[in-house]
């Protein structure tokens, strides 16, 4: 049986519902989403295997999740570096960036150079609302992600992939296969095309919401905010 | 050497600074504070030792931390029950309560009866801004906390205690000694009078803030949001 997934429209409706009738604020949800990403990175890249984490952030909520993850990684003892070339205008994103600046976490302008001296890359460029074309300055970043030998963890979606149909058939992004993926709230249809370690995060989906949107909340352990999905509980 | 503590005025100034120059929102801070409380409860009361947790919430931020902790406890598999007789008017508190209602977590009016069928009590009634008199309907709750045989975990301060001088010399609260205390950001002076398991939570204090307010951030492990303070790292 296939893993139950949440399409782009349903994911947007779910987010909207969490922030309206479920009364969550974007601050709260982004804090928990970014926290779950940071916990996945801790498992994928324990500090003793290299503490340098380059976080590539896009202009929207996916980038915001990356900013939150970077802050938690700092507190776990990592050395994050942020590539955030198109800063979102939303005041929340500005506050999240300020929180990193207060920790003296460097923001860099040149992704490729930064990627030469890091241990792990977090792709928080585009999330479930991405469609169409990769805009400047991100094409060069996607090419670098296609070519790097370093581990790459994507947040919610490998950037440049279509949420429904997965990687582009040809051209930019068609050769991008991240090492790991952290699906937030529920996997998106693109996971059918993903081969790598797969985590689910966002431990704030109520049983009623999961039922309404017809997906299953995975079984988290203890106080974990993230769970690795094995072939077993994907029910393949 | 004595544990470094943060007085009531300094704690208020620190909170204010986190929300102004450090650009945190109350939503974010309360989410992380409540999360750290939930992780302490998980250690104090593992689910197999009893899942029923009665959370007594006061009208202010301490109560808000309790509401957040209760939500996380639900997701860890506990059965929280909420006593929240004086609901804060702040829209954040209203949203936090709504998030619990959506999980069908019961809100009860009678603390004493609820305390007869629970395994652990969380005291999230008053925090560092408490001073003076315990107002209705809380005196009866404090008396119940003094008399109960159940484990009680206090959030930031044992309710009714003076933040600087600790338990009242006589009368209401003078016999209240919780089993455990979760100090948020830094211990308050009252900890000198506390005998029990002591945790610190709130893993969001920057090195610069800790230096400014002259306290030490304890050494958290891994991705933990809470740390138990032993005699060793209290540097007694």
Short mmCIF file of C-alpha atoms in Angstrom, two decimals:
data_model
loop_
_atom_site.label_atom_id
_atom_site.label_comp_id
_atom_site.label_asym_id
_atom_site.label_seq_id
_atom_site.Cartn_x
_atom_site.Cartn_y
_atom_site.Cartn_z
CA UNK A 1 0.00 0.00 0.00
CA UNK A 2 1.36 3.40 -0.92
CA UNK A 3 2.34 6.02 1.62
CA UNK A 4 -0.48 8.51 2.04
CA UNK A 5 0.54 11.91 0.82
CA UNK A 6 -0.76 15.45 0.85
CA UNK A 7 -0.91 17.39 -2.42
CA UNK A 8 0.09 21.02 -2.76
CA UNK A 9 -3.48 22.34 -2.52
CA UNK A 10 -4.32 20.16 0.45
CA UNK A 11 -1.08 21.17 2.21
CA UNK A 12 -1.93 24.84 1.72
CA UNK A 13 -5.47 24.28 3.02
CA UNK A 14 -4.12 22.37 6.02
CA UNK A 15 -1.71 25.20 6.91
CA UNK A 16 -4.55 27.68 6.57
CA UNK A 17 -6.77 25.58 8.81
CA UNK A 18 -4.06 25.26 11.46
CA UNK A 19 -3.79 29.04 11.56
CA UNK A 20 -7.52 29.77 11.51
CA UNK A 21 -9.85 27.30 13.20
CA UNK A 22 -7.01 25.51 15.01
CA UNK A 23 -5.73 28.83 16.33
CA UNK A 24 -2.01 28.29 15.80
CA UNK A 25 0.16 31.25 14.92
CA UNK A 26 2.72 31.06 12.12
CA UNK A 27 5.38 31.76 14.80
CA UNK A 28 4.36 28.64 16.68
CA UNK A 29 4.12 26.37 13.65
CA UNK A 30 7.39 27.57 12.17
CA UNK A 31 9.14 27.12 15.52
CA UNK A 32 7.97 23.52 15.74
CA UNK A 33 8.65 22.79 12.06
CA UNK A 34 12.18 24.21 12.26
CA UNK A 35 12.77 22.35 15.51
CA UNK A 36 11.85 19.06 13.84
CA UNK A 37 14.24 19.80 10.97
CA UNK A 38 17.04 20.49 13.46
CA UNK A 39 16.39 17.17 15.19
CA UNK A 40 16.58 15.32 11.85
CA UNK A 41 19.93 17.00 11.10
CA UNK A 42 21.19 15.94 14.53
CA UNK A 43 20.46 12.32 13.60
CA UNK A 44 21.82 12.58 10.06
CA UNK A 45 24.94 14.52 11.00
CA UNK A 46 25.85 14.01 14.65
CA UNK A 47 28.14 16.84 15.82
CA UNK A 48 31.19 14.58 16.00
CA UNK A 49 30.86 13.96 12.23
CA UNK A 50 31.23 17.66 11.43
CA UNK A 51 29.56 20.70 12.86
CA UNK A 52 29.49 23.02 9.88
CA UNK A 53 25.98 23.30 8.43
CA UNK A 54 25.20 25.52 5.47
CA UNK A 55 21.52 26.44 5.42
CA UNK A 56 20.17 27.73 2.10
CA UNK A 57 16.96 29.67 2.73
CA UNK A 58 14.38 30.72 0.18
CA UNK A 59 12.13 33.78 0.42
CA UNK A 60 9.05 32.06 1.89
CA UNK A 61 7.99 29.79 4.73
CA UNK A 62 10.42 27.03 3.73
CA UNK A 63 13.24 29.52 4.27
CA UNK A 64 11.71 30.49 7.62
CA UNK A 65 11.79 26.83 8.70
CA UNK A 66 15.48 26.82 7.75
CA UNK A 67 16.18 29.92 9.85
CA UNK A 68 14.54 28.34 12.90
CA UNK A 69 16.41 25.06 12.34
CA UNK A 70 19.72 26.96 12.15
CA UNK A 71 19.07 28.59 15.54
CA UNK A 72 18.36 25.27 17.23
CA UNK A 73 21.44 23.74 15.55
CA UNK A 74 23.55 26.52 17.05
CA UNK A 75 22.26 25.60 20.51
CA UNK A 76 23.09 21.93 19.85
CA UNK A 77 26.71 22.98 19.27
CA UNK A 78 26.79 23.24 15.47
CA UNK A 79 28.26 26.08 13.44
CA UNK A 80 25.55 27.11 11.02
CA UNK A 81 26.10 29.47 8.10
CA UNK A 82 23.15 31.04 6.32
CA UNK A 83 22.65 31.74 2.63
CA UNK A 84 19.55 33.92 2.43
CA UNK A 85 19.79 36.01 -0.73
CA UNK A 86 16.11 36.99 -1.06
CA UNK A 87 14.95 37.97 2.38
CA UNK A 88 11.22 37.64 2.90
CA UNK A 89 9.49 40.89 3.78
CA UNK A 90 7.26 39.26 6.40
CA UNK A 91 8.23 40.63 9.81
CA UNK A 92 8.46 37.10 11.21
CA UNK A 93 11.27 36.23 8.79
CA UNK A 94 13.04 39.44 9.76
CA UNK A 95 12.80 38.52 13.43
CA UNK A 96 14.05 34.99 12.79
CA UNK A 97 17.06 36.41 10.92
CA UNK A 98 17.72 38.87 13.77
CA UNK A 99 17.72 36.00 16.26
CA UNK A 100 20.53 34.38 14.22
CA UNK A 101 22.48 37.62 13.86
CA UNK A 102 22.40 38.00 17.66
CA UNK A 103 24.20 34.64 17.86
CA UNK A 104 26.86 35.91 15.42
CA UNK A 105 25.84 33.29 12.90
CA UNK A 106 27.32 34.34 9.55
CA UNK A 107 25.16 35.19 6.54
CA UNK A 108 27.01 34.66 3.27
CA UNK A 109 26.41 35.93 -0.26
CA UNK A 110 28.26 33.26 -2.20
CA UNK A 111 26.69 29.83 -1.88
CA UNK A 112 29.27 27.94 -3.93
CA UNK A 113 32.22 29.22 -1.92
CA UNK A 114 30.43 28.50 1.36
CA UNK A 115 29.64 24.97 0.14
CA UNK A 116 33.38 24.30 -0.18
CA UNK A 117 33.85 24.57 3.57
CA UNK A 118 30.84 22.90 5.14
CA UNK A 119 29.93 19.39 6.27
CA UNK A 120 26.21 19.30 5.47
CA UNK A 121 23.81 21.41 3.43
CA UNK A 122 20.19 22.12 4.36
CA UNK A 123 17.97 22.93 1.38
CA UNK A 124 15.26 25.22 2.74
CA UNK A 125 14.76 27.06 -0.53
CA UNK A 126 11.34 26.02 -1.83
CA UNK A 127 8.53 24.14 -0.14
CA UNK A 128 5.10 22.87 -1.04
CA UNK A 129 3.99 26.15 -2.61
CA UNK A 130 6.70 26.00 -5.28
CA UNK A 131 5.67 25.57 -8.87
CA UNK A 132 7.06 26.48 -12.21
CA UNK A 133 10.39 28.11 -12.61
CA UNK A 134 13.42 28.45 -10.34
CA UNK A 135 14.06 32.19 -10.19
CA UNK A 136 17.39 34.00 -9.78
CA UNK A 137 19.64 33.67 -7.87
CA UNK A 138 18.63 30.07 -7.16
CA UNK A 139 19.42 28.25 -10.46
CA UNK A 140 23.14 28.24 -9.64
CA UNK A 141 22.34 26.91 -6.16
CA UNK A 142 20.27 24.05 -7.56
CA UNK A 143 23.13 23.19 -9.93
CA UNK A 144 25.53 23.16 -6.98
CA UNK A 145 23.12 20.88 -5.06
CA UNK A 146 23.02 18.52 -8.06
CA UNK A 147 26.80 18.31 -8.16
CA UNK A 148 27.90 18.39 -4.54
CA UNK A 149 29.33 15.29 -2.88
CA UNK A 150 28.18 16.57 0.52
CA UNK A 151 25.06 15.31 2.27
CA UNK A 152 22.04 17.49 1.54
CA UNK A 153 18.84 17.50 3.58
CA UNK A 154 15.77 19.03 1.96
CA UNK A 155 12.96 20.61 3.95
CA UNK A 156 9.53 19.37 2.83
CA UNK A 157 10.54 19.17 -0.85
CA UNK A 158 13.77 18.91 -2.83
CA UNK A 159 13.94 22.42 -4.26
CA UNK A 160 13.08 22.62 -7.98
CA UNK A 161 10.98 19.44 -7.79
CA UNK A 162 7.31 19.64 -8.64
CA UNK A 163 5.23 18.86 -5.53
CA UNK A 164 3.04 16.41 -7.41
CA UNK A 165 5.25 14.95 -10.14
CA UNK A 166 8.71 15.14 -8.58
CA UNK A 167 11.97 16.00 -10.32
CA UNK A 168 11.96 17.83 -13.65
CA UNK A 169 12.28 15.41 -16.58
CA UNK A 170 15.29 17.28 -17.93
CA UNK A 171 17.38 20.36 -17.25
CA UNK A 172 17.79 22.18 -13.96
CA UNK A 173 17.02 20.00 -10.96
CA UNK A 174 16.58 16.77 -12.90
CA UNK A 175 19.78 15.39 -11.34
CA UNK A 176 19.08 16.64 -7.82
CA UNK A 177 18.55 13.85 -5.29
CA UNK A 178 19.07 14.97 -1.70
CA UNK A 179 20.48 12.57 0.86
CA UNK A 180 17.54 13.10 3.17
CA UNK A 181 14.11 14.67 3.19
CA UNK A 182 12.13 16.03 6.13
CA UNK A 183 8.44 16.08 5.22
CA UNK A 184 6.49 18.53 7.35
CA UNK A 185 3.09 17.41 8.71
CA UNK A 186 2.77 14.80 5.91
CA UNK A 187 4.77 13.60 2.89
CA UNK A 188 3.97 15.26 -0.42
CA UNK A 189 3.30 13.24 -3.63
CA UNK A 190 6.89 13.86 -4.84
CA UNK A 191 8.18 11.35 -2.27
CA UNK A 192 7.39 8.57 -4.76
CA UNK A 193 10.48 9.76 -6.63
CA UNK A 194 12.70 10.24 -3.61
CA UNK A 195 15.37 7.70 -2.72
CA UNK A 196 17.05 8.47 0.59
CA UNK A 197 16.42 8.80 4.28
CA UNK A 198 12.95 10.12 4.91
CA UNK A 199 11.77 11.84 8.09
CA UNK A 200 8.43 13.33 9.03
CA UNK A 201 8.24 16.29 11.41
CA UNK A 202 5.64 18.67 12.75
CA UNK A 203 4.21 16.91 15.77
CA UNK A 204 1.21 19.17 16.11
CA UNK A 205 -1.35 17.61 13.77
CA UNK A 206 -4.44 16.65 15.73
CA UNK A 207 -6.16 13.31 15.09
CA UNK A 208 -9.19 15.24 13.76
CA UNK A 209 -7.10 17.15 11.21
CA UNK A 210 -5.28 14.01 10.07
CA UNK A 211 -8.61 12.30 9.56
CA UNK A 212 -10.06 15.24 7.67
CA UNK A 213 -7.06 15.40 5.33
CA UNK A 214 -6.88 11.62 5.05
CA UNK A 215 -3.32 10.96 6.11
CA UNK A 216 -1.81 9.09 9.01
CA UNK A 217 0.26 10.71 11.73
CA UNK A 218 3.37 8.53 12.07
CA UNK A 219 4.28 7.07 15.44
CA UNK A 220 6.77 9.41 17.08
CA UNK A 221 8.95 8.10 19.93
CA UNK A 222 9.23 9.69 23.37
CA UNK A 223 9.55 13.46 23.16
CA UNK A 224 10.90 13.40 19.58
CA UNK A 225 9.65 16.05 17.17
CA UNK A 226 10.72 13.99 14.16
CA UNK A 227 10.38 10.36 13.10
CA UNK A 228 12.24 8.41 10.45
CA UNK A 229 9.86 6.61 8.13
CA UNK A 230 11.00 3.09 7.38
CA UNK A 231 9.71 0.85 4.64
CA UNK A 232 7.64 -0.82 7.37
CA UNK A 233 5.57 2.11 8.47
CA UNK A 234 5.39 3.52 4.97
CA UNK A 235 3.38 0.34 4.39
CA UNK A 236 4.90 -0.10 0.95
CA UNK B 1 29.89 28.55 45.12
CA UNK B 2 26.20 29.34 44.99
CA UNK B 3 24.05 28.74 41.94
CA UNK B 4 23.64 31.97 40.02
CA UNK B 5 20.06 33.13 40.05
CA UNK B 6 17.92 35.75 38.41
CA UNK B 7 15.73 37.98 40.60
CA UNK B 8 12.15 38.92 39.74
CA UNK B 9 13.08 42.31 38.26
CA UNK B 10 15.94 40.90 36.22
CA UNK B 11 13.73 38.06 34.96
CA UNK B 12 11.12 40.58 33.81
CA UNK B 13 13.78 42.70 32.12
CA UNK B 14 15.22 39.62 30.41
CA UNK B 15 11.80 38.60 29.06
CA UNK B 16 11.27 42.13 27.83
CA UNK B 17 14.65 42.16 26.13
CA UNK B 18 14.01 38.81 24.43
CA UNK B 19 10.82 40.23 22.96
CA UNK B 20 12.25 43.61 21.93
CA UNK B 21 15.88 43.75 20.86
CA UNK B 22 16.17 39.96 20.51
CA UNK B 23 13.05 39.89 18.33
CA UNK B 24 11.35 36.83 19.81
CA UNK B 25 7.57 36.73 19.95
CA UNK B 26 5.74 35.62 23.08
CA UNK B 27 4.30 32.77 20.97
CA UNK B 28 7.79 31.49 20.24
CA UNK B 29 9.12 31.82 23.77
CA UNK B 30 6.05 30.25 25.35
CA UNK B 31 6.17 27.37 22.87
CA UNK B 32 9.77 26.62 23.78
CA UNK B 33 9.21 27.14 27.52
CA UNK B 34 6.18 24.84 27.55
CA UNK B 35 8.05 22.30 25.45
CA UNK B 36 10.87 22.22 28.00
CA UNK B 37 8.36 21.69 30.82
CA UNK B 38 6.80 18.78 28.90
CA UNK B 39 10.22 17.17 28.46
CA UNK B 40 10.91 17.46 32.21
CA UNK B 41 7.57 15.77 32.96
CA UNK B 42 8.46 12.98 30.55
CA UNK B 43 11.60 12.30 32.60
CA UNK B 44 9.89 12.67 35.98
CA UNK B 45 6.83 10.66 35.06
CA UNK B 46 7.53 8.28 32.15
CA UNK B 47 4.23 7.25 30.52
CA UNK B 48 4.45 3.70 31.86
CA UNK B 49 4.32 5.11 35.41
CA UNK B 50 0.96 6.75 34.82
CA UNK B 51 -0.30 8.95 32.03
CA UNK B 52 -2.78 11.16 33.83
CA UNK B 53 -1.40 14.68 34.27
CA UNK B 54 -3.41 17.43 35.94
CA UNK B 55 -2.17 20.85 34.85
CA UNK B 56 -3.19 23.78 37.07
CA UNK B 57 -2.87 27.00 35.08
CA UNK B 58 -2.87 30.53 36.43
CA UNK B 59 -4.08 33.62 34.59
CA UNK B 60 -0.68 34.80 33.26
CA UNK B 61 2.34 33.58 31.34
CA UNK B 62 3.03 30.76 33.80
CA UNK B 63 -0.40 29.38 32.96
CA UNK B 64 0.37 29.78 29.26
CA UNK B 65 3.50 27.67 29.68
CA UNK B 66 1.30 25.04 31.33
CA UNK B 67 -1.14 25.06 28.41
CA UNK B 68 1.69 24.53 25.91
CA UNK B 69 3.20 21.76 28.06
CA UNK B 70 -0.18 19.99 28.20
CA UNK B 71 -0.43 19.97 24.40
CA UNK B 72 3.00 18.42 23.99
CA UNK B 73 2.21 15.89 26.73
CA UNK B 74 -0.87 14.84 24.77
CA UNK B 75 1.31 14.16 21.73
CA UNK B 76 3.71 12.08 23.88
CA UNK B 77 0.76 9.85 24.77
CA UNK B 78 -0.29 11.33 28.13
CA UNK B 79 -3.84 12.17 29.20
CA UNK B 80 -3.72 15.76 30.41
CA UNK B 81 -6.54 17.47 32.26
CA UNK B 82 -6.60 21.23 32.64
CA UNK B 83 -7.68 23.33 35.59
CA UNK B 84 -7.80 26.91 34.28
CA UNK B 85 -10.29 28.84 36.39
CA UNK B 86 -9.17 32.40 35.54
CA UNK B 87 -8.61 32.48 31.83
CA UNK B 88 -6.17 35.16 30.70
CA UNK B 89 -7.68 37.68 28.30
CA UNK B 90 -4.58 37.76 26.10
CA UNK B 91 -5.51 36.30 22.71
CA UNK B 92 -2.47 34.01 22.84
CA UNK B 93 -3.82 32.26 25.93
CA UNK B 94 -7.18 31.89 24.22
CA UNK B 95 -5.52 30.28 21.22
CA UNK B 96 -3.47 27.94 23.40
CA UNK B 97 -6.65 26.84 25.17
CA UNK B 98 -8.41 26.32 21.82
CA UNK B 99 -5.56 24.07 20.68
CA UNK B 100 -6.21 21.87 23.71
CA UNK B 101 -9.97 21.86 23.21
CA UNK B 102 -9.42 20.66 19.65
CA UNK B 103 -7.64 17.63 21.12
CA UNK B 104 -10.64 16.96 23.38
CA UNK B 105 -8.48 17.57 26.44
CA UNK B 106 -10.86 18.10 29.37
CA UNK B 107 -11.02 21.37 31.29
CA UNK B 108 -12.29 20.86 34.84
CA UNK B 109 -13.74 23.27 37.40
CA UNK B 110 -12.99 21.32 40.55
CA UNK B 111 -9.29 20.95 41.24
CA UNK B 112 -9.60 18.80 44.35
CA UNK B 113 -11.81 16.20 42.69
CA UNK B 114 -9.56 16.09 39.61
CA UNK B 115 -6.52 15.62 41.88
CA UNK B 116 -8.08 12.42 43.21
CA UNK B 117 -7.76 10.72 39.85
CA UNK B 118 -4.44 11.81 38.42
CA UNK B 119 -0.85 10.56 38.54
CA UNK B 120 1.07 13.83 38.51
CA UNK B 121 0.25 17.50 39.03
CA UNK B 122 1.82 20.39 37.15
CA UNK B 123 1.75 23.68 39.07
CA UNK B 124 1.67 26.39 36.40
CA UNK B 125 -0.25 28.85 38.54
CA UNK B 126 2.17 31.66 39.38
CA UNK B 127 5.59 32.47 37.96
CA UNK B 128 8.30 35.03 38.54
CA UNK B 129 5.90 37.98 38.46
CA UNK B 130 3.99 36.73 41.50
CA UNK B 131 4.12 38.72 44.70
CA UNK B 132 1.92 39.27 47.66
CA UNK B 133 -1.31 37.46 48.09
CA UNK B 134 -2.75 34.29 46.55
CA UNK B 135 -6.10 35.37 45.15
CA UNK B 136 -9.28 33.33 44.80
CA UNK B 137 -9.84 30.63 43.68
CA UNK B 138 -6.22 29.58 44.20
CA UNK B 139 -5.87 29.39 48.02
CA UNK B 140 -7.72 26.05 48.07
CA UNK B 141 -5.47 24.78 45.28
CA UNK B 142 -2.31 25.73 47.18
CA UNK B 143 -3.68 23.94 50.24
CA UNK B 144 -4.33 20.85 48.11
CA UNK B 145 -0.77 21.04 46.73
CA UNK B 146 0.56 21.21 50.30
CA UNK B 147 -1.37 18.10 51.29
CA UNK B 148 -1.23 15.86 48.23
CA UNK B 149 0.87 12.71 48.19
CA UNK B 150 1.18 12.90 44.41
CA UNK B 151 4.26 14.21 42.65
CA UNK B 152 3.98 17.92 41.84
CA UNK B 153 6.16 19.73 39.32
CA UNK B 154 6.23 23.52 39.56
CA UNK B 155 6.92 25.73 36.57
CA UNK B 156 9.54 28.40 37.31
CA UNK B 157 8.38 28.89 40.92
CA UNK B 158 6.41 26.90 43.50
CA UNK B 159 3.16 28.87 43.49
CA UNK B 160 2.67 31.07 46.57
CA UNK B 161 6.44 31.28 47.17
CA UNK B 162 8.11 34.68 47.07
CA UNK B 163 10.52 34.82 44.14
CA UNK B 164 13.31 36.21 46.29
CA UNK B 165 12.69 34.82 49.76
CA UNK B 166 11.00 31.51 49.02
CA UNK B 167 8.15 29.90 50.96
CA UNK B 168 5.96 32.00 53.26
CA UNK B 169 7.14 31.78 56.89
CA UNK B 170 3.69 30.68 58.02
CA UNK B 171 0.21 30.10 56.71
CA UNK B 172 -0.81 29.32 53.14
CA UNK B 173 2.04 27.85 51.07
CA UNK B 174 4.47 27.49 53.96
CA UNK B 175 4.18 23.72 53.77
CA UNK B 176 4.29 23.49 49.96
CA UNK B 177 7.38 21.70 48.64
CA UNK B 178 6.96 20.43 45.09
CA UNK B 179 8.69 17.24 43.99
CA UNK B 180 10.34 18.98 41.08
CA UNK B 181 10.94 22.47 39.74
CA UNK B 182 11.54 23.56 36.16
CA UNK B 183 13.32 26.92 36.18
CA UNK B 184 12.84 28.79 32.92
CA UNK B 185 15.89 30.52 31.42
CA UNK B 186 17.60 30.68 34.84
CA UNK B 187 16.83 29.67 38.44
CA UNK B 188 15.22 32.31 40.62
CA UNK B 189 16.54 33.15 44.13
CA UNK B 190 13.82 30.99 45.75
CA UNK B 191 15.71 27.85 44.66
CA UNK B 192 17.86 28.19 47.79
CA UNK B 193 14.80 26.93 49.68
CA UNK B 194 13.85 24.19 47.24
CA UNK B 195 14.65 20.56 47.97
CA UNK B 196 13.82 18.29 45.08
CA UNK B 197 14.68 17.56 41.47
CA UNK B 198 15.62 20.72 39.67
CA UNK B 199 15.55 21.24 35.92
CA UNK B 200 16.36 24.26 33.79
CA UNK B 201 14.58 24.83 30.48
CA UNK B 202 14.34 27.51 27.82
CA UNK B 203 17.19 26.72 25.46
CA UNK B 204 17.05 30.05 23.67
CA UNK B 205 19.23 32.31 25.81
CA UNK B 206 22.12 33.66 23.76
CA UNK B 207 25.63 33.79 25.22
CA UNK B 208 25.42 37.61 25.06
CA UNK B 209 22.18 37.74 27.08
CA UNK B 210 23.50 35.29 29.69
CA UNK B 211 26.61 37.42 30.09
CA UNK B 212 24.60 40.61 30.37
CA UNK B 213 22.33 39.14 33.06
CA UNK B 214 25.25 37.42 34.77
CA UNK B 215 24.06 33.84 34.81
CA UNK B 216 25.36 30.68 33.22
CA UNK B 217 23.51 28.70 30.61
CA UNK B 218 23.65 25.07 31.79
CA UNK B 219 25.05 22.42 29.49
CA UNK B 220 22.15 20.81 27.66
CA UNK B 221 22.63 17.40 26.05
CA UNK B 222 21.93 16.57 22.41
CA UNK B 223 18.64 18.06 21.24
CA UNK B 224 17.20 18.29 24.77
CA UNK B 225 15.22 21.40 25.68
CA UNK B 226 15.67 20.75 29.39
CA UNK B 227 18.57 19.82 31.65
CA UNK B 228 18.57 18.44 35.17
CA UNK B 229 20.83 20.46 37.45
CA UNK B 230 22.92 18.24 39.69
CA UNK B 231 24.90 19.34 42.72
CA UNK B 232 27.93 19.19 40.42
CA UNK B 233 26.87 21.77 37.89
CA UNK B 234 25.13 23.85 40.51
CA UNK B 235 28.70 24.31 41.76
CA UNK B 236 27.58 24.19 45.37
#
